[in-house]
Every structure is written in structure tokens, then in C-alpha cells.
Short mmCIF file of C-alpha atoms in Angstrom, two decimals:
data_model
loop_
_atom_site.label_atom_id
_atom_site.label_comp_id
_atom_site.label_asym_id
_atom_site.label_seq_id
_atom_site.Cartn_x
_atom_site.Cartn_y
_atom_site.Cartn_z
CA MET A 1 -19.25 4.97 42.03
CA ALA A 2 -19.57 2.88 38.88
CA ALA A 3 -18.65 -0.77 39.11
CA GLU A 4 -15.05 -1.49 38.21
CA ILE A 5 -14.50 -3.44 34.98
CA VAL A 6 -12.20 -6.43 35.40
CA ASN A 7 -10.81 -8.54 32.58
CA PRO A 8 -10.57 -12.14 33.85
CA ARG A 9 -7.40 -12.65 31.83
CA SER A 10 -5.56 -9.98 33.78
CA ALA A 11 -6.95 -9.57 37.27
CA SER A 12 -3.42 -9.36 38.61
CA SER A 13 -2.60 -6.55 36.20
CA GLN A 14 -5.30 -4.46 37.87
CA GLU A 15 -3.54 -4.78 41.19
CA ASN A 16 -0.25 -3.95 39.51
CA GLY A 17 -1.88 -0.86 38.05
CA LYS A 18 -2.92 0.25 41.54
CA ASP A 19 0.57 -0.32 42.88
CA GLN A 20 2.13 1.67 40.06
CA GLU A 21 -0.26 4.53 40.73
CA GLY A 22 0.64 4.58 44.41
CA GLY A 23 -2.72 3.26 45.55
CA ALA A 24 -4.78 5.43 43.20
CA GLU A 25 -7.76 4.05 41.33
CA PRO A 26 -6.88 2.30 38.04
CA LEU A 27 -7.20 4.40 34.92
CA ASP A 28 -10.19 2.42 33.69
CA SER A 29 -12.27 3.63 36.64
CA PHE A 30 -12.81 6.90 34.84
CA ASP A 31 -11.89 6.32 31.19
CA PRO A 32 -13.76 3.76 29.06
CA ALA A 33 -10.85 3.56 26.58
CA PHE A 34 -8.64 2.10 29.30
CA ALA A 35 -11.45 -0.20 30.42
CA LEU A 36 -11.79 -1.60 26.91
CA HIS A 37 -8.05 -2.11 26.51
CA ARG A 38 -7.40 -3.84 29.84
CA GLY A 39 -5.75 -7.18 29.08
CA GLY A 40 -5.51 -6.37 25.37
CA LYS A 41 -8.12 -6.53 22.61
CA MET A 42 -7.47 -9.98 21.18
CA ALA A 43 -6.64 -13.58 22.06
CA VAL A 44 -5.74 -16.87 20.35
CA GLN A 45 -8.68 -19.22 19.91
CA ALA A 46 -8.61 -22.84 18.82
CA THR A 47 -10.63 -23.86 15.74
CA VAL A 48 -10.70 -27.56 16.65
CA PRO A 49 -11.79 -29.23 19.90
CA VAL A 50 -9.41 -30.98 22.29
CA ARG A 51 -11.92 -32.82 24.48
CA ASP A 52 -10.25 -36.18 25.06
CA LYS A 53 -7.17 -38.25 24.28
CA ASP A 54 -8.36 -39.00 20.76
CA ASP A 55 -8.68 -35.30 19.95
CA LEU A 56 -5.30 -34.68 21.56
CA SER A 57 -3.65 -37.39 19.51
CA LEU A 58 -4.94 -35.81 16.30
CA ALA A 59 -4.34 -32.14 17.15
CA TYR A 60 -0.91 -32.83 18.59
CA THR A 61 1.30 -35.88 18.75
CA PRO A 62 1.27 -38.38 17.11
CA GLY A 63 -1.21 -37.16 14.48
CA VAL A 64 0.54 -33.86 13.85
CA ALA A 65 3.69 -35.71 12.76
CA LYS A 66 1.93 -37.02 9.64
CA VAL A 67 1.04 -33.48 8.59
CA CYS A 68 4.54 -32.17 9.32
CA SER A 69 6.11 -34.95 7.26
CA ALA A 70 3.75 -34.30 4.35
CA ILE A 71 4.61 -30.59 4.36
CA ALA A 72 8.32 -31.40 4.51
CA GLU A 73 7.91 -33.46 1.33
CA GLN A 74 5.51 -31.02 -0.38
CA PRO A 75 6.03 -27.50 1.05
CA ASP A 76 2.96 -26.07 -0.69
CA LEU A 77 0.77 -28.20 1.57
CA VAL A 78 1.52 -25.71 4.36
CA HIS A 79 -1.22 -23.53 2.84
CA ASP A 80 -3.80 -26.29 3.16
CA TYR A 81 -2.92 -27.77 6.54
CA THR A 82 -1.93 -24.74 8.63
CA TRP A 83 -3.31 -21.26 9.11
CA LYS A 84 -0.62 -19.71 6.91
CA SER A 85 -2.95 -18.85 4.03
CA SER A 86 -5.35 -16.94 6.24
CA VAL A 87 -3.06 -14.99 8.57
CA VAL A 88 -1.21 -11.69 8.19
CA ALA A 89 1.63 -10.23 10.21
CA VAL A 90 0.98 -6.62 11.22
CA VAL A 91 4.51 -5.27 11.59
CA THR A 92 5.66 -1.94 13.00
CA ASP A 93 8.65 -0.31 14.64
CA GLY A 94 6.49 2.30 16.35
CA THR A 95 8.08 5.28 14.61
CA ALA A 96 5.00 6.87 13.02
CA VAL A 97 2.00 5.81 15.08
CA LEU A 98 -1.27 7.52 14.13
CA GLY A 99 -0.86 11.19 15.06
CA LEU A 100 1.46 10.32 17.94
CA GLY A 101 4.71 9.99 16.01
CA ASP A 102 7.71 8.00 17.26
CA ILE A 103 6.39 6.45 20.46
CA GLY A 104 8.25 3.14 20.24
CA PRO A 105 7.20 -0.49 19.79
CA GLN A 106 5.51 -1.12 23.14
CA ALA A 107 3.33 1.99 22.97
CA SER A 108 2.36 1.01 19.42
CA LEU A 109 0.85 -2.32 20.48
CA PRO A 110 -2.69 -1.03 21.18
CA VAL A 111 -2.83 0.27 17.62
CA MET A 112 -1.45 -2.96 16.16
CA GLU A 113 -3.96 -5.00 18.15
CA GLY A 114 -6.68 -2.70 16.83
CA LYS A 115 -5.46 -3.27 13.29
CA ALA A 116 -5.55 -7.01 13.84
CA ILE A 117 -9.14 -7.06 15.05
CA LEU A 118 -10.18 -4.88 12.10
CA PHE A 119 -8.65 -7.45 9.76
CA LYS A 120 -10.78 -10.11 11.40
CA GLN A 121 -14.02 -8.18 11.70
CA PHE A 122 -14.06 -6.60 8.27
CA GLY A 123 -12.19 -9.15 6.15
CA GLY A 124 -12.33 -12.46 8.01
CA VAL A 125 -8.52 -12.44 8.03
CA ASP A 126 -6.54 -13.46 11.11
CA ALA A 127 -3.71 -11.10 11.98
CA VAL A 128 -0.89 -11.05 14.53
CA PRO A 129 0.56 -7.75 15.84
CA ILE A 130 4.37 -7.69 15.79
CA ALA A 131 6.15 -4.66 17.23
CA LEU A 132 9.89 -4.71 16.53
CA ASP A 133 12.47 -3.19 18.82
CA CYS A 134 14.66 -1.91 16.00
CA THR A 135 14.45 0.94 13.50
CA ASP A 136 17.27 0.13 11.07
CA ALA A 137 15.71 -0.66 7.69
CA ASP A 138 17.90 -3.69 6.98
CA GLU A 139 17.34 -5.12 10.47
CA ILE A 140 13.58 -4.83 10.02
CA VAL A 141 13.77 -6.50 6.61
CA GLU A 142 15.90 -9.38 7.93
CA THR A 143 13.59 -9.89 10.90
CA VAL A 144 10.45 -10.00 8.78
CA VAL A 145 12.05 -12.33 6.25
CA ARG A 146 12.82 -14.76 9.07
CA LEU A 147 9.27 -14.54 10.40
CA ALA A 148 7.64 -14.90 6.98
CA PRO A 149 7.26 -18.72 6.90
CA SER A 150 4.49 -18.38 9.49
CA PHE A 151 2.39 -15.92 7.51
CA GLY A 152 0.49 -15.56 4.26
CA GLY A 153 1.07 -11.81 4.04
CA VAL A 154 2.77 -8.85 5.71
CA ASN A 155 1.01 -5.58 6.52
CA LEU A 156 3.58 -2.89 7.32
CA GLU A 157 2.15 -0.30 9.66
CA ASP A 158 3.19 3.04 11.16
CA ILE A 159 6.80 2.97 9.94
CA SER A 160 8.15 6.45 9.25
CA ALA A 161 9.13 7.75 5.82
CA PRO A 162 11.39 7.52 3.95
CA ARG A 163 12.48 4.18 5.51
CA CYS A 164 9.04 2.70 4.87
CA PHE A 165 9.57 2.86 1.09
CA GLU A 166 12.89 1.01 1.27
CA ILE A 167 11.60 -1.59 3.71
CA GLU A 168 8.56 -2.39 1.59
CA ARG A 169 10.59 -2.58 -1.62
CA LYS A 170 13.21 -4.90 -0.16
CA LEU A 171 10.61 -7.19 1.40
CA GLN A 172 8.70 -7.38 -1.88
CA GLU A 173 11.92 -8.40 -3.62
CA ARG A 174 12.74 -11.14 -1.09
CA LEU A 175 9.36 -12.62 -0.23
CA ASP A 176 6.82 -14.48 -2.36
CA ILE A 177 3.84 -13.36 -0.25
CA PRO A 178 1.95 -10.04 -0.35
CA VAL A 179 3.72 -7.16 1.39
CA PHE A 180 1.57 -4.06 1.78
CA HIS A 181 2.32 -0.80 3.60
CA ASP A 182 -1.19 0.26 4.52
CA ASP A 183 -0.27 3.85 5.41
CA GLN A 184 0.72 4.23 1.77
CA HIS A 185 -1.51 2.05 -0.34
CA GLY A 186 -4.62 1.67 1.81
CA THR A 187 -4.93 5.44 2.02
CA ALA A 188 -4.35 5.78 -1.72
CA VAL A 189 -7.00 3.18 -2.62
CA VAL A 190 -9.73 4.80 -0.52
CA THR A 191 -8.77 8.30 -1.70
CA LEU A 192 -8.97 7.25 -5.35
CA ALA A 193 -12.36 5.57 -4.79
CA ALA A 194 -13.79 8.72 -3.21
CA LEU A 195 -12.30 10.94 -5.91
CA ARG A 196 -13.75 8.75 -8.67
CA ASN A 197 -17.20 9.19 -7.19
CA ALA A 198 -16.75 12.92 -6.59
CA ALA A 199 -15.78 13.31 -10.24
CA ARG A 200 -18.77 11.20 -11.34
CA LEU A 201 -21.07 13.35 -9.22
CA SER A 202 -19.79 16.48 -10.96
CA GLY A 203 -19.98 14.96 -14.44
CA ARG A 204 -16.22 15.00 -14.92
CA THR A 205 -13.51 12.40 -15.43
CA LEU A 206 -10.27 12.07 -13.49
CA GLY A 207 -8.45 13.26 -16.58
CA GLU A 208 -10.16 16.64 -16.30
CA LEU A 209 -8.95 17.27 -12.74
CA ARG A 210 -5.87 18.99 -11.35
CA ALA A 211 -5.06 17.94 -7.81
CA VAL A 212 -2.75 19.31 -5.12
CA ILE A 213 -1.55 17.04 -2.31
CA SER A 214 -0.29 18.47 0.97
CA GLY A 215 2.26 16.03 2.39
CA ALA A 216 5.07 14.15 0.68
CA GLY A 217 5.36 11.33 3.19
CA ALA A 218 4.19 7.74 2.83
CA ALA A 219 0.53 8.53 2.10
CA GLY A 220 1.16 11.57 -0.10
CA VAL A 221 3.62 9.75 -2.35
CA ALA A 222 1.38 6.69 -2.69
CA ILE A 223 -1.71 8.78 -3.45
CA ALA A 224 0.17 10.70 -6.13
CA LYS A 225 1.36 7.47 -7.75
CA MET A 226 -2.09 5.95 -7.73
CA LEU A 227 -3.79 9.06 -9.10
CA VAL A 228 -1.29 9.18 -11.96
CA GLU A 229 -1.82 5.47 -12.60
CA ALA A 230 -5.58 6.06 -12.66
CA GLY A 231 -5.28 8.88 -15.19
CA ILE A 232 -5.53 12.12 -13.20
CA GLY A 233 -5.10 15.23 -15.36
CA ASP A 234 -2.27 16.55 -13.20
CA VAL A 235 -1.17 16.35 -9.59
CA ALA A 236 1.36 18.39 -7.64
CA VAL A 237 2.67 17.43 -4.21
CA ALA A 238 3.83 19.90 -1.56
CA ASP A 239 6.11 19.28 1.40
CA ARG A 240 7.14 21.74 4.13
CA LYS A 241 9.29 23.69 1.65
CA GLY A 242 6.71 23.98 -1.10
CA ILE A 243 5.86 22.20 -4.33
CA VAL A 244 8.02 19.16 -5.13
CA SER A 245 9.52 20.11 -8.48
CA ALA A 246 12.52 19.00 -10.52
CA ASP A 247 14.30 22.34 -10.07
CA ARG A 248 14.70 21.87 -6.30
CA ASP A 249 18.13 20.74 -5.09
CA ASP A 250 17.00 19.57 -1.64
CA LEU A 251 14.93 16.53 -2.64
CA THR A 252 15.38 13.04 -1.22
CA PRO A 253 15.61 10.17 -3.72
CA VAL A 254 11.92 9.43 -3.17
CA LYS A 255 10.93 13.02 -3.83
CA ARG A 256 13.19 13.23 -6.89
CA GLU A 257 11.34 10.25 -8.32
CA LEU A 258 8.05 11.91 -7.35
CA ALA A 259 9.03 15.05 -9.27
CA GLU A 260 9.59 12.99 -12.40
CA PHE A 261 5.98 11.84 -12.79
CA THR A 262 3.98 14.64 -11.12
CA ASN A 263 3.50 18.38 -11.62
CA LYS A 264 3.24 18.43 -15.41
CA ALA A 265 2.30 22.11 -15.13
CA GLY A 266 5.74 22.87 -13.68
CA LEU A 267 4.39 24.66 -10.61
CA THR A 268 6.83 26.05 -8.06
CA GLY A 269 6.46 27.91 -4.81
CA SER A 270 3.98 27.35 -2.01
CA LEU A 271 1.06 25.00 -1.52
CA GLU A 272 -1.22 28.01 -1.33
CA SER A 273 -0.16 29.30 -4.73
CA ALA A 274 -0.66 25.85 -6.28
CA LEU A 275 -4.23 25.72 -4.99
CA LYS A 276 -5.31 28.64 -7.18
CA ASP A 277 -7.82 27.21 -9.68
CA ALA A 278 -7.06 23.63 -8.54
CA ASP A 279 -9.92 21.14 -8.71
CA VAL A 280 -8.84 18.91 -5.82
CA PHE A 281 -7.09 19.37 -2.48
CA ILE A 282 -5.87 16.26 -0.70
CA GLY A 283 -4.41 16.74 2.77
CA VAL A 284 -2.24 14.11 4.45
CA SER A 285 0.12 16.47 6.25
CA GLY A 286 -1.38 17.66 9.49
CA GLY A 287 -0.77 21.30 8.55
CA THR A 288 -3.33 24.08 8.18
CA VAL A 289 -4.46 25.59 4.88
CA PRO A 290 -5.55 29.25 5.08
CA GLU A 291 -9.14 29.94 4.06
CA PRO A 292 -8.17 32.34 1.24
CA ALA A 293 -6.21 29.53 -0.42
CA VAL A 294 -9.28 27.29 -0.31
CA ALA A 295 -11.39 30.12 -1.68
CA SER A 296 -9.00 30.43 -4.64
CA MET A 297 -9.71 26.90 -5.85
CA ALA A 298 -11.80 26.24 -8.95
CA LYS A 299 -15.58 26.32 -8.75
CA GLY A 300 -16.99 22.95 -7.74
CA ALA A 301 -13.70 21.84 -6.18
CA PHE A 302 -13.22 18.84 -3.90
CA VAL A 303 -11.52 19.14 -0.50
CA PHE A 304 -10.24 15.93 1.08
CA ALA A 305 -8.67 17.16 4.35
CA MET A 306 -7.67 13.89 6.00
CA ALA A 307 -5.39 14.82 8.91
CA ASN A 308 -6.55 13.52 12.30
CA PRO A 309 -7.80 14.79 14.63
CA ASN A 310 -7.57 18.25 13.06
CA PRO A 311 -8.24 18.39 9.29
CA GLU A 312 -6.05 20.74 7.27
CA VAL A 313 -9.27 22.56 6.34
CA HIS A 314 -12.15 22.40 8.78
CA PRO A 315 -15.28 21.06 7.06
CA ASP A 316 -17.24 24.19 7.98
CA VAL A 317 -14.72 26.25 6.03
CA ALA A 318 -14.39 23.75 3.18
CA HIS A 319 -18.15 23.65 2.60
CA LYS A 320 -18.17 27.36 1.82
CA TYR A 321 -16.21 26.72 -1.35
CA ALA A 322 -16.13 23.00 -2.19
CA ALA A 323 -18.75 20.78 -3.81
CA VAL A 324 -17.52 17.66 -2.00
CA VAL A 325 -15.74 17.54 1.36
CA ALA A 326 -14.11 14.48 2.92
CA THR A 327 -12.05 14.00 6.07
CA GLY A 328 -10.35 11.23 8.00
CA ARG A 329 -12.78 11.57 10.89
CA SER A 330 -15.77 9.38 11.65
CA ASP A 331 -17.92 12.29 12.91
CA PHE A 332 -18.15 13.93 9.46
CA PRO A 333 -19.55 12.51 6.19
CA ASN A 334 -17.20 10.93 3.64
CA GLN A 335 -14.61 9.44 5.96
CA ILE A 336 -11.47 8.33 4.11
CA ASN A 337 -10.78 5.29 6.27
CA ASN A 338 -8.20 2.63 5.41
CA VAL A 339 -10.41 -0.07 6.91
CA LEU A 340 -12.44 0.18 3.71
CA ALA A 341 -9.46 -1.22 1.81
CA PHE A 342 -6.92 -3.36 3.62
CA PRO A 343 -9.17 -6.19 4.93
CA GLY A 344 -10.63 -6.88 1.49
CA ILE A 345 -7.30 -6.42 -0.31
CA PHE A 346 -5.61 -9.01 1.86
CA ALA A 347 -8.64 -11.32 1.82
CA GLY A 348 -8.60 -11.27 -1.99
CA ALA A 349 -4.84 -11.78 -2.20
CA LEU A 350 -4.90 -14.66 0.29
CA GLN A 351 -7.92 -16.26 -1.38
CA VAL A 352 -5.94 -16.82 -4.57
CA ARG A 353 -2.59 -17.24 -2.79
CA ALA A 354 -1.15 -14.21 -4.60
CA SER A 355 2.61 -13.79 -4.60
CA ARG A 356 2.31 -10.01 -4.30
CA ILE A 357 -0.12 -7.11 -4.50
CA THR A 358 0.13 -5.34 -7.84
CA GLU A 359 -0.87 -1.87 -8.99
CA GLY A 360 -3.69 -3.51 -10.92
CA MET A 361 -5.01 -5.16 -7.77
CA LYS A 362 -5.01 -1.83 -5.95
CA LEU A 363 -6.77 -0.07 -8.80
CA ALA A 364 -9.36 -2.87 -8.89
CA ALA A 365 -9.92 -2.42 -5.16
CA ALA A 366 -10.53 1.32 -5.64
CA GLU A 367 -12.97 0.72 -8.49
CA ALA A 368 -14.90 -1.89 -6.52
CA LEU A 369 -15.07 0.35 -3.47
CA ALA A 370 -16.35 3.27 -5.52
CA ALA A 371 -18.95 1.04 -7.16
CA VAL A 372 -20.50 0.12 -3.79
CA VAL A 373 -21.94 3.65 -3.58
CA GLY A 374 -23.81 3.09 -6.84
CA ASP A 375 -26.92 5.19 -7.49
CA ASP A 376 -26.94 6.55 -3.93
CA LEU A 377 -24.11 8.91 -4.87
CA ALA A 378 -24.42 12.35 -3.23
CA ALA A 379 -22.15 15.15 -2.06
CA ASP A 380 -22.16 13.71 1.46
CA TYR A 381 -21.87 10.11 0.23
CA VAL A 382 -18.98 9.54 -2.17
CA ILE A 383 -17.50 6.70 -0.12
CA PRO A 384 -19.32 3.94 1.79
CA SER A 385 -19.26 3.42 5.53
CA PRO A 386 -16.78 0.92 6.97
CA PHE A 387 -19.84 -0.88 8.38
CA ASP A 388 -21.42 -1.36 4.97
CA GLU A 389 -21.42 -5.15 4.66
CA ARG A 390 -21.03 -4.94 0.88
CA VAL A 391 -17.55 -3.40 1.05
CA ALA A 392 -15.25 -6.28 1.98
CA PRO A 393 -16.86 -8.87 -0.36
CA ALA A 394 -16.72 -6.41 -3.28
CA VAL A 395 -13.07 -5.52 -2.69
CA THR A 396 -12.12 -9.15 -2.07
CA ALA A 397 -13.67 -10.36 -5.31
CA ALA A 398 -12.16 -7.54 -7.36
CA VAL A 399 -8.67 -8.07 -5.95
CA ALA A 400 -8.81 -11.83 -6.47
CA ALA A 401 -9.94 -11.39 -10.09
CA ALA A 402 -7.21 -8.82 -10.75
CA ALA A 403 -4.58 -11.12 -9.25
CA ARG A 404 -5.62 -13.87 -11.64
CA ALA A 405 -5.64 -11.45 -14.59
CA GLU A 406 -2.16 -10.19 -13.73
CA GLY A 407 -0.67 -13.67 -13.31
CA VAL A 408 0.24 -13.45 -9.62
CA ALA A 409 -2.44 -15.87 -8.35
CA ARG A 410 -1.36 -19.40 -7.49
CA ARG A 411 -4.80 -20.95 -7.14
#
């Protein structure tokens, strides 16, 4: 039998795991995912030594009192003499976790830890996972506002729609630090970058394209907004009941707003009917699109089927009809992965101590991400790999410059 993996931080937890399983072997004896997660995926690490009494007197009392007093007199010094300007709170209520849905705050923690280590690895940004045991929008807002003095930014994660829109808006109104719902805007940034390159590959501009989005939740709404901001020819969004259009009387406030700036063609009816002669399909719904509907799209179409683990259109089917195919999966080319965006976006915003993340900063991030591909552009390479070391620096620099240009930078 393979040797058992033990995390020295949690040897006792292994015994507890055996007890809970009634004497059975721990889960990590046969599943490497459990082995990797034992004891958690992150820890707090000091950046200064505490080797003797002199170090202790500087890192803690009495030396720390000088720094505290200085910050009390000049609050902006908190950015220079604490970690505030380099740390993000990753906040969730566990109601929309990956493809798992409403699994609650405790079950969401492995994902939030994962998000935090991605911030560090890909953007050099420290992040703290915070899972809240409440789902009321106002309670979440009040809690995050009270936590905000400790952080330079807030990344909202896996909070279900439509509450996520309200929570983000209210936090942006009340806080003077970046608040960013990654499920919305991170997805939109990477999608736009890939679409820009797909259009460039085909010799077209965004303005020549008509897109159809499957899914009117957090990601679908944000993608639609960003595509319109970037100059897409037209975009229609479909929910479970069909195309979101102004003539429907069952729309939520968010979808009514969506209907006001999308679907210039006035399409009604089903997603499948809207796909006829469409140039772009973007899937963020988890549903399934019938092959005949894909076949009805315009020649040289793009299919971005991003549901995980099962794309709305399987790549094998999409390749029969589409010139460019992208998914949300790492085992196919052109992965639309948020990790390409959020580390660099926050790194850029924190670098210039931005008060918020603007539409211009997000558009700049998408343009910089698309530009990384450069002359290597190909049908199976319209978006770079998350492990491309050029990505985070390019996005960081573009976001910082855009923040300065838009007047939200404070250094």
C-alpha cells in the first residue's frame, strides 16, 4: 500500500478523520485531491525575522506603538507600514460555488483557499479567504464594510445572482477600495480578450459580429455589458425562458436593464432560433445546445462553450462548424480561465492604490491579455495559458496605467 501522506500541521486531524469514518482509512489514502487538501492549502508566513529580544521589540511592543501612533495621526500611512496595500479579501457566502451550487460557507472554503493561492502565485497578491455564514445581501455588505480596514481590495466570489449585483454595487458605493466580483468581471475580461483575437484571426472587427450568450446570471450579464462597451455589433442574451427582450413581462430588474442595451435586432423566442446566422456563441449556463442549432450559425463562427465540466457544445461537435472553439476546461485549447485576469487586475489596482476598478481598467486588462498572444495567433491559440509568465505583468501594467488615466489612482 502507498505511504500515507501526513501534513505536520494537522496530524491530529488525520486521527479524527479515522474516527469519523469508523476506523476506515482516511480519504487521502486513495484520492490525491484529499491528500493535497489535508490541513488546508495556505498558511500565514512572517516577512520579518523574530530571532531575539531586539527583533521582538521592533516587530511588537514597544516598537509597534510608534507605527500605530503615526497611522492614527496620518491614516494614509497604513498603506506603507502594514500589509493593507497588498492584500485582498476573498469573500463568499457559499451560494454559487463552481458547479456545485449552494453548498454553504464551510464547504466553500477549499475553493476560497484555492483562489487565494492563485492570487499569490499569479499576481504576487496576498489574499485571505472569508466565508460568511449569512446570505442576506445587506448583512453581507455590512460585514464586509466592517472588515474593510484590514484590506486593500475585496474579491467577491461564488455569490449567487441576482444578489451578487446588489452586493457589489452597494460595496462599491460605501468603500474606497476596489471591489470586484470575479464571477462577473473576470469571466468577461477573459472572454473579450479571446473574442478580440478570434475576430483578428478572421480579419473582422468586433463591430462586425453578432453574438448570442446562453445564461443571464452573473457571468452572462457582465459579458454582455463588456462586449457592448467594447463595441460588439450586437449581442442577445438567453435565459431559461428564451431571449431576454423588452417585450417580456417576467424580467427581473437586472434583466430589464439588460434588455435595454442588448438585442438591437429585437430577437425573441429561443436560444436556438437566435443562433441562426450568429457569428458568436458564448455559453455560461450549463445547458446543452443541440447540434443543429450550432450548424445554423454563420460560416466561420466562434463557439465559446464555457460550462464546466460539461461544455454546452462539446468541442468535437463545435469543431465541425466553428472556426474557433474555446471552453472553460484545461484539457482543451483556448481555456477561458479567470486566473488570466483577476491576479493582474488586482495587482495593478493595488500598485496605484486605486479607489475602485473602472470599466476602462477592465477593458485595458482585456486588451493587454489579448496582446500577449501576438503573432502566434492561431485557431487553437486565441488566449494565452495561465502559466504564461507574460500575462500577469502585462495585465498589471495596463490596469495601473488605465487607473491613472481615469483618475482613480492615488499614487
